[in-house]
Coordinates of C-alpha atoms in Angstrom, one line a residue:
M71 CA 10.8 -14.6 -27.8
S72 CA 13.0 -11.5 -27.6
D73 CA 16.0 -11.6 -25.3
R74 CA 16.5 -7.8 -25.4
V75 CA 16.8 -5.6 -22.4
V76 CA 16.8 -1.9 -23.0
P77 CA 19.3 0.0 -20.8
T78 CA 17.7 2.4 -18.3
E79 CA 16.6 5.5 -20.2
R80 CA 17.3 9.0 -19.1
L81 CA 13.9 10.4 -18.4
D82 CA 12.9 13.8 -17.1
G83 CA 10.6 12.5 -14.3
P84 CA 7.0 13.6 -13.7
P85 CA 5.7 17.0 -14.9
I86 CA 4.4 17.7 -11.4
R87 CA 6.2 17.2 -8.1
L88 CA 6.7 13.6 -7.0
V89 CA 4.8 14.2 -3.8
E90 CA 1.7 15.0 -5.8
F91 CA 2.3 12.6 -8.7
V92 CA 2.4 9.5 -6.6
P93 CA -0.9 10.2 -4.7
L94 CA -2.6 11.2 -7.9
V95 CA -1.6 8.0 -9.7
A96 CA -2.5 6.0 -6.6
A97 CA -6.0 7.6 -6.4
L98 CA -6.6 6.8 -10.1
M99 CA -5.5 3.2 -9.5
A100 CA -7.7 3.0 -6.5
L101 CA -11.0 3.8 -8.3
G102 CA -11.1 0.3 -9.8
A103 CA -10.3 -1.3 -6.5
L104 CA -13.0 0.8 -4.8
G105 CA -15.5 -0.6 -7.4
I106 CA -14.6 -4.1 -6.3
D107 CA -13.7 -4.1 -2.6
S108 CA -16.5 -1.8 -1.3
M109 CA -19.0 -4.3 -2.7
L110 CA -17.9 -7.2 -0.5
P111 CA -20.1 -6.6 2.5
A112 CA -23.0 -5.6 0.3
L113 CA -23.1 -8.8 -1.8
P114 CA -25.6 -10.7 0.4
D115 CA -27.9 -7.7 0.6
I116 CA -27.7 -7.0 -3.2
A117 CA -28.4 -10.7 -3.9
R118 CA -31.4 -10.7 -1.5
R119 CA -32.9 -7.5 -2.8
L120 CA -32.6 -8.5 -6.5
G121 CA -33.7 -12.1 -5.9
V122 CA -30.6 -14.2 -6.6
D123 CA -28.4 -16.7 -4.7
A124 CA -25.8 -14.9 -2.6
I125 CA -23.1 -17.6 -2.7
L126 CA -23.5 -18.7 -6.4
D127 CA -24.6 -15.4 -8.1
G128 CA -23.3 -12.7 -5.7
P129 CA -19.6 -13.0 -6.9
L130 CA -20.8 -12.3 -10.5
I131 CA -21.1 -8.6 -9.4
L132 CA -17.3 -8.7 -9.0
T133 CA -16.5 -11.0 -11.9
V134 CA -18.3 -9.1 -14.6
F135 CA -16.7 -5.8 -13.4
V136 CA -13.2 -7.4 -13.5
V137 CA -13.8 -8.9 -17.0
G138 CA -14.9 -5.5 -18.2
L139 CA -11.8 -4.0 -16.6
G140 CA -9.6 -6.5 -18.4
I141 CA -11.2 -6.2 -21.9
G142 CA -11.4 -2.4 -21.6
Q143 CA -7.6 -2.2 -21.5
L144 CA -7.4 -3.5 -25.0
I145 CA -9.5 -0.6 -26.1
H146 CA -7.8 2.1 -24.1
G147 CA -4.2 1.1 -24.7
P148 CA -4.1 1.9 -28.5
L149 CA -6.3 5.0 -27.9
T150 CA -3.9 6.4 -25.3
D151 CA -0.9 5.9 -27.6
R152 CA -2.8 7.6 -30.4
F153 CA -4.5 10.5 -28.7
G154 CA -2.5 10.9 -25.5
R155 CA -3.0 10.1 -21.9
R156 CA -5.3 13.0 -20.9
P157 CA -8.3 12.6 -23.3
V158 CA -8.5 8.9 -22.8
L159 CA -8.5 9.0 -19.0
I160 CA -10.9 12.0 -18.8
G161 CA -13.4 10.3 -21.0
G162 CA -13.1 7.1 -19.0
L163 CA -13.6 8.8 -15.7
I164 CA -16.8 10.6 -16.9
C165 CA -18.2 7.3 -18.1
Y166 CA -17.3 5.6 -14.9
A167 CA -19.0 8.2 -12.8
L168 CA -22.2 8.1 -14.9
G169 CA -22.2 4.3 -14.9
N170 CA -22.0 4.1 -11.1
L171 CA -25.0 6.4 -10.8
L172 CA -26.9 4.1 -13.2
A173 CA -25.9 1.1 -11.2
G174 CA -27.4 2.7 -8.1
L175 CA -30.7 2.8 -9.9
A176 CA -30.6 -0.8 -11.3
S177 CA -33.9 -2.6 -10.7
S178 CA -32.8 -6.1 -11.8
F179 CA -29.8 -8.3 -11.3
A180 CA -29.3 -8.6 -15.1
L181 CA -29.3 -4.8 -15.5
L182 CA -26.8 -4.4 -12.7
L183 CA -24.4 -6.9 -14.3
I184 CA -24.6 -5.1 -17.6
V185 CA -23.9 -1.8 -16.0
R186 CA -21.1 -3.3 -13.9
F187 CA -19.4 -4.6 -17.1
I188 CA -19.7 -1.2 -18.7
T189 CA -18.2 0.6 -15.7
G190 CA -15.4 -2.0 -15.8
L191 CA -14.7 -1.1 -19.4
A192 CA -14.7 2.6 -18.5
I193 CA -12.4 2.5 -15.5
A194 CA -9.9 0.3 -17.4
S195 CA -8.6 3.6 -18.8
S196 CA -7.2 4.4 -15.3
R197 CA -5.1 1.3 -15.2
V198 CA -3.7 1.8 -18.7
V199 CA -3.0 5.5 -18.4
T200 CA -1.4 5.3 -14.9
I201 CA 1.0 2.6 -16.0
A202 CA 1.7 4.6 -19.2
L203 CA 2.2 7.8 -17.1
I204 CA 4.8 6.1 -14.9
R205 CA 6.5 4.6 -17.9
D206 CA 6.6 8.0 -19.6
C207 CA 8.5 9.4 -16.7
F208 CA 10.6 6.5 -15.3
S209 CA 12.2 3.3 -16.3
G210 CA 14.0 0.3 -14.8
R211 CA 14.4 0.2 -11.0
A212 CA 13.2 3.8 -10.7
M213 CA 9.9 2.7 -12.3
A214 CA 9.6 -0.2 -9.8
Q215 CA 10.3 2.3 -7.0
V216 CA 7.6 4.7 -8.0
T217 CA 5.2 1.9 -8.7
S218 CA 5.8 0.6 -5.2
L219 CA 5.2 4.1 -3.7
A220 CA 2.0 4.4 -5.7
F221 CA 0.8 1.0 -4.6
M222 CA 1.6 1.8 -1.0
V223 CA -0.8 4.8 -1.2
F224 CA -3.3 2.9 -3.4
M225 CA -3.6 0.0 -0.9
A226 CA -5.2 2.4 1.6
V227 CA -8.4 2.1 -0.4
P228 CA -8.7 -1.7 -0.6
I229 CA -7.9 -1.8 3.1
I230 CA -10.7 0.5 4.2
A231 CA -13.1 -0.2 1.3
P232 CA -14.9 -3.2 3.0
S233 CA -15.3 -1.2 6.2
F234 CA -16.5 1.7 4.1
G235 CA -19.1 -0.6 2.5
Q236 CA -20.3 -1.8 5.9
A237 CA -20.5 1.8 7.2
V238 CA -22.7 2.8 4.2
L239 CA -25.0 -0.1 4.8
L240 CA -25.6 1.2 8.4
V241 CA -26.9 4.5 7.1
G242 CA -28.3 3.6 3.7
S243 CA -28.7 0.9 1.1
W244 CA -26.2 -0.7 -1.2
R245 CA -27.3 1.8 -3.8
L246 CA -25.5 4.5 -1.9
I247 CA -22.2 2.8 -2.3
F248 CA -22.4 3.3 -6.1
E249 CA -23.3 7.0 -5.6
V250 CA -20.2 7.5 -3.4
I251 CA -18.0 5.8 -6.0
A252 CA -19.4 8.1 -8.6
G253 CA -18.4 11.1 -6.4
A254 CA -14.9 9.8 -5.9
A255 CA -14.5 9.4 -9.7
L256 CA -15.6 13.0 -10.2
A257 CA -13.1 14.2 -7.6
C258 CA -10.3 12.4 -9.3
L259 CA -11.4 13.7 -12.7
I260 CA -11.2 17.3 -11.4
W261 CA -7.7 16.7 -9.8
F262 CA -6.3 15.0 -12.9
A263 CA -7.7 17.5 -15.4
A264 CA -6.5 20.5 -13.4
R265 CA -3.0 19.3 -12.5
M266 CA -1.6 16.6 -14.8
P267 CA -0.4 17.8 -18.2
E268 CA 0.0 15.5 -21.2
T269 CA 3.1 13.2 -20.9
L270 CA 3.1 11.8 -24.4
P271 CA 4.8 14.2 -26.9
R272 CA 3.0 14.6 -30.2
D273 CA 5.9 13.1 -32.1
R274 CA 5.4 9.9 -30.2
H275 CA 1.7 9.5 -31.0
I276 CA 1.2 6.2 -32.8
P277 CA -1.3 6.0 -35.7
L278 CA -4.5 4.1 -34.9
S279 CA -4.8 1.1 -37.2
L280 CA -5.3 -2.6 -37.0
L281 CA -1.8 -3.2 -38.3
T282 CA -0.3 -0.9 -35.8
M283 CA -2.2 -2.5 -32.9
A284 CA -1.3 -6.0 -34.2
R285 CA 2.4 -5.0 -34.2
G286 CA 2.1 -3.6 -30.7
W287 CA 0.4 -6.8 -29.4
K288 CA 3.0 -8.9 -31.2
T289 CA 5.9 -7.0 -29.6
T290 CA 4.3 -7.3 -26.2
L291 CA 3.6 -11.0 -26.5
T292 CA 6.9 -12.0 -28.1
D293 CA 9.3 -10.2 -25.7
R294 CA 10.4 -12.8 -23.2
Y295 CA 10.3 -10.5 -20.2
S296 CA 6.9 -9.0 -21.1
L297 CA 5.2 -12.3 -21.8
G298 CA 6.8 -14.2 -18.9
Y299 CA 6.3 -11.7 -16.1
T300 CA 2.8 -10.8 -17.4
A301 CA 1.9 -14.5 -17.1
A302 CA 3.4 -14.9 -13.6
A303 CA 1.6 -11.7 -12.4
M304 CA -1.6 -12.9 -14.0
I305 CA -1.6 -16.2 -12.0
A306 CA -0.9 -14.3 -8.8
Q307 CA -3.6 -11.8 -9.6
G308 CA -6.0 -14.7 -10.0
A309 CA -5.3 -15.8 -6.5
I310 CA -6.0 -12.3 -5.2
F311 CA -9.3 -12.3 -7.0
G312 CA -10.0 -15.7 -5.5
Y313 CA -9.5 -14.1 -2.1
L314 CA -11.9 -11.3 -3.0
S315 CA -14.5 -13.9 -4.1
S316 CA -14.0 -16.1 -1.1
I317 CA -13.4 -13.9 1.9
Q318 CA -17.1 -13.0 2.5
P319 CA -18.4 -16.6 2.6
I320 CA -15.3 -17.6 4.6
M321 CA -16.0 -15.1 7.3
E322 CA -19.7 -16.0 7.4
H323 CA -19.6 -19.8 7.0
V324 CA -16.2 -20.9 8.2
F325 CA -15.4 -18.5 11.1
H326 CA -19.0 -17.3 11.7
R327 CA -17.8 -13.7 12.1
P328 CA -19.3 -11.7 9.2
A329 CA -19.2 -8.5 11.1
W330 CA -15.4 -8.8 11.3
L331 CA -15.0 -8.8 7.5
G332 CA -13.6 -5.3 7.3
A333 CA -11.1 -5.8 10.2
V334 CA -9.9 -9.1 8.8
F335 CA -9.6 -7.7 5.3
A336 CA -7.6 -4.7 6.6
A337 CA -5.3 -6.9 8.7
S338 CA -4.5 -9.2 5.7
A339 CA -4.4 -6.7 2.9
G340 CA -2.6 -4.0 5.0
T341 CA 0.6 -5.9 4.7
M342 CA 0.6 -5.3 0.9
A343 CA 0.9 -1.6 1.6
V344 CA 3.8 -2.2 4.0
A345 CA 5.5 -4.5 1.5
N346 CA 5.3 -1.9 -1.2
L347 CA 6.8 0.7 1.1
L348 CA 9.6 -1.7 1.9
N349 CA 10.1 -2.4 -1.8
S350 CA 10.4 1.3 -2.6
R351 CA 13.2 1.5 0.0
I352 CA 15.2 -1.6 -1.1
V353 CA 14.6 -2.2 -4.8
M354 CA 17.3 0.2 -6.0
R355 CA 19.8 -1.6 -3.8
I356 CA 18.7 -5.3 -4.0
G357 CA 17.0 -5.4 -7.4
M358 CA 13.6 -6.4 -8.8
R359 CA 14.5 -10.0 -9.6
R360 CA 15.9 -11.0 -6.3
I361 CA 13.0 -9.4 -4.4
S362 CA 10.2 -10.8 -6.5
Q363 CA 11.6 -14.3 -6.7
T364 CA 12.3 -14.5 -3.0
A365 CA 8.7 -13.2 -2.3
L366 CA 7.3 -16.0 -4.5
V367 CA 9.2 -18.6 -2.5
V368 CA 7.9 -17.2 0.8
M369 CA 4.4 -17.1 -0.6
I370 CA 4.7 -20.8 -1.4
L371 CA 5.7 -21.6 2.1
S372 CA 3.0 -19.5 3.8
S373 CA 0.2 -20.7 1.5
G374 CA 1.4 -24.3 1.8
T375 CA 1.3 -24.0 5.6
G376 CA -2.3 -22.6 5.3
L377 CA -3.3 -25.5 3.1
L378 CA -2.1 -28.0 5.7
V379 CA -3.8 -26.2 8.5
G380 CA -7.0 -25.9 6.5
R381 CA -7.1 -29.6 5.6
M382 CA -6.7 -30.5 9.3
G383 CA -9.9 -28.6 10.1
D384 CA -10.9 -26.2 12.8
E385 CA -8.5 -23.5 11.6
P386 CA -8.2 -20.6 14.1
L387 CA -9.1 -17.2 12.7
L388 CA -5.9 -15.7 14.0
V389 CA -3.8 -18.3 12.1
F390 CA -5.8 -17.6 9.0
V391 CA -5.2 -13.9 9.2
V392 CA -1.5 -14.2 9.9
L393 CA -0.9 -16.6 7.0
Q394 CA -2.9 -14.4 4.7
A395 CA -1.1 -11.3 5.8
V396 CA 2.3 -13.0 5.0
T397 CA 1.0 -14.3 1.7
M398 CA -0.4 -10.9 0.6
A399 CA 2.8 -9.1 1.6
C400 CA 4.7 -11.5 -0.7
F401 CA 2.1 -10.9 -3.5
G402 CA 2.8 -7.1 -3.2
L403 CA 6.5 -7.5 -3.4
A404 CA 6.3 -10.0 -6.3
T405 CA 3.8 -8.2 -8.5
S406 CA 5.0 -4.6 -8.2
N407 CA 8.4 -5.8 -9.4
M408 CA 7.1 -8.2 -12.0
S409 CA 5.0 -5.5 -13.5
A410 CA 8.0 -3.2 -13.9
M411 CA 10.1 -6.0 -15.4
A412 CA 7.3 -6.8 -17.9
M413 CA 7.5 -3.1 -19.1
E414 CA 11.3 -3.0 -19.4
N415 CA 11.4 -3.2 -23.2
M416 CA 8.0 -1.5 -23.8
G417 CA 8.8 2.2 -23.5
S418 CA 7.9 3.0 -27.1
I419 CA 4.5 1.4 -26.9
A420 CA 3.8 1.9 -23.2
G421 CA 0.0 2.4 -23.6
T422 CA -0.5 -0.6 -25.9
A423 CA 1.8 -2.9 -23.8
S424 CA 0.2 -2.0 -20.5
S425 CA -3.2 -2.7 -22.0
V426 CA -2.3 -6.1 -23.3
Q427 CA -0.5 -7.0 -20.1
G428 CA -3.5 -5.7 -18.1
F429 CA -6.0 -7.6 -20.3
F430 CA -4.4 -10.9 -19.5
G431 CA -3.6 -10.1 -15.9
I432 CA -7.1 -8.9 -15.0
T433 CA -9.4 -10.8 -17.3
I434 CA -7.9 -14.2 -17.0
G435 CA -6.9 -13.5 -13.4
G436 CA -10.5 -12.5 -12.7
L437 CA -11.8 -15.8 -14.2
I438 CA -9.2 -17.7 -12.1
G439 CA -10.5 -15.9 -9.1
W440 CA -14.1 -16.7 -10.0
A441 CA -13.2 -20.4 -10.2
I442 CA -11.6 -20.3 -6.8
G443 CA -14.6 -18.5 -5.4
R444 CA -17.0 -21.1 -7.0
S445 CA -14.8 -23.8 -5.4
F446 CA -15.7 -22.7 -1.9
D447 CA -16.6 -25.9 0.0
G448 CA -17.1 -24.5 3.5
T449 CA -13.4 -24.4 4.3
T450 CA -10.3 -22.2 3.5
V451 CA -8.7 -25.0 1.5
P452 CA -9.5 -23.7 -2.1
L453 CA -8.2 -20.3 -1.2
H454 CA -4.9 -21.5 0.3
A455 CA -4.5 -23.9 -2.7
G456 CA -5.0 -21.1 -5.1
F457 CA -2.1 -19.1 -3.6
L458 CA 0.1 -22.1 -3.4
V459 CA -0.4 -23.0 -7.1
A460 CA 0.1 -19.3 -8.0
G461 CA 3.4 -19.2 -6.2
V462 CA 4.7 -22.5 -7.7
I463 CA 3.7 -21.4 -11.3
G464 CA 5.2 -18.0 -10.7
I465 CA 8.6 -19.2 -9.7
V466 CA 8.7 -21.8 -12.5
I467 CA 7.9 -19.0 -15.0
A468 CA 10.6 -16.8 -13.5
A469 CA 13.1 -19.6 -13.9
I470 CA 12.1 -20.0 -17.6
V471 CA 12.3 -16.3 -18.3
E472 CA 15.7 -15.9 -16.5
R473 CA 16.9 -19.2 -18.0
G474 CA 17.6 -20.7 -14.6
R475 CA 19.4 -17.7 -13.2
L476 CA 17.2 -16.9 -10.3
F477 CA 17.8 -14.4 -7.4
R478 CA 20.3 -12.4 -9.4
P479 CA 20.7 -8.8 -8.1
S480 CA 19.4 -6.9 -11.2

């Protein structure tokens, strides 16, 4: 694998003011999260209305969306390097809005799953284009800093999404959730189309061919930093998807507090927003490697503690929330920096590279999360074990990528 690290490039920054660029990128990122997290409180109702098992079949509503989100990136990556960022994202947002309107009309579980997969394919454009946009304008630690700021704003949606879903269920059915998501997609489409110019110059457009795509995939998967940190982030992402698949049954069957789902989710996931704000303040001084690797170590300790408490039985809800909050803060610190490090050498193929990295991170991560969710045994043990394994594998991969030189300030 390549050992090359490209020096930080001199880039001009975003074409619009940073105070608008960050919220816009965050909003585009959040559309995919809204399609996942707002579904959590509605899963039992959807399963009941469409005649399937809530615990065994309900998580498929999340899983097929996530798989589509991952696979779609392989499609959108080469397209955005060939045709530019704007047309790919605008087309994806239109399809996402229409798909959610169709999901709200689904009369069978099979049809709902098909539409969810298609909407996942469509909104994959937002993940690919936002990463490419940031890479077009920033590199190195500056990219990690802007990514952290975007994630800080972006995390507001996952924090409030379950509560939003619960609120919708009080005034309407689960179908209304899809209609609101469609409206959010249209709002982001108008904002992006009106304000964000193209960031990929015509002389950097890459011809669309199987050979060109294969070369881009090869470059992405043979660069040591790209491959290694993509793999580490993928495992960590799997643990997060495991949380998403598990938290609803955990709140209902372990703690017997289903109505507290939104509050518990916000208390746990909210620390990721705080962690990304902290990262944006310290990454230029401390460095991506030292922050991400320290975060993985703390994640191992917090999830290991949770595993011990869970195995002892009768785990207090407060302890669960505190340990999950620490674990998720560490996830936020680790993955925002690992994502930036994975893109260090990928400036010339930012769209293709982000699509390949996203495909593995989201598709395989989603399947790992599905497996964790299916392992639910009436306790929190599978969830804690998932985060523990993710932390251990992540630090081992980092040690391999860095050839044993962990915690260096770069």
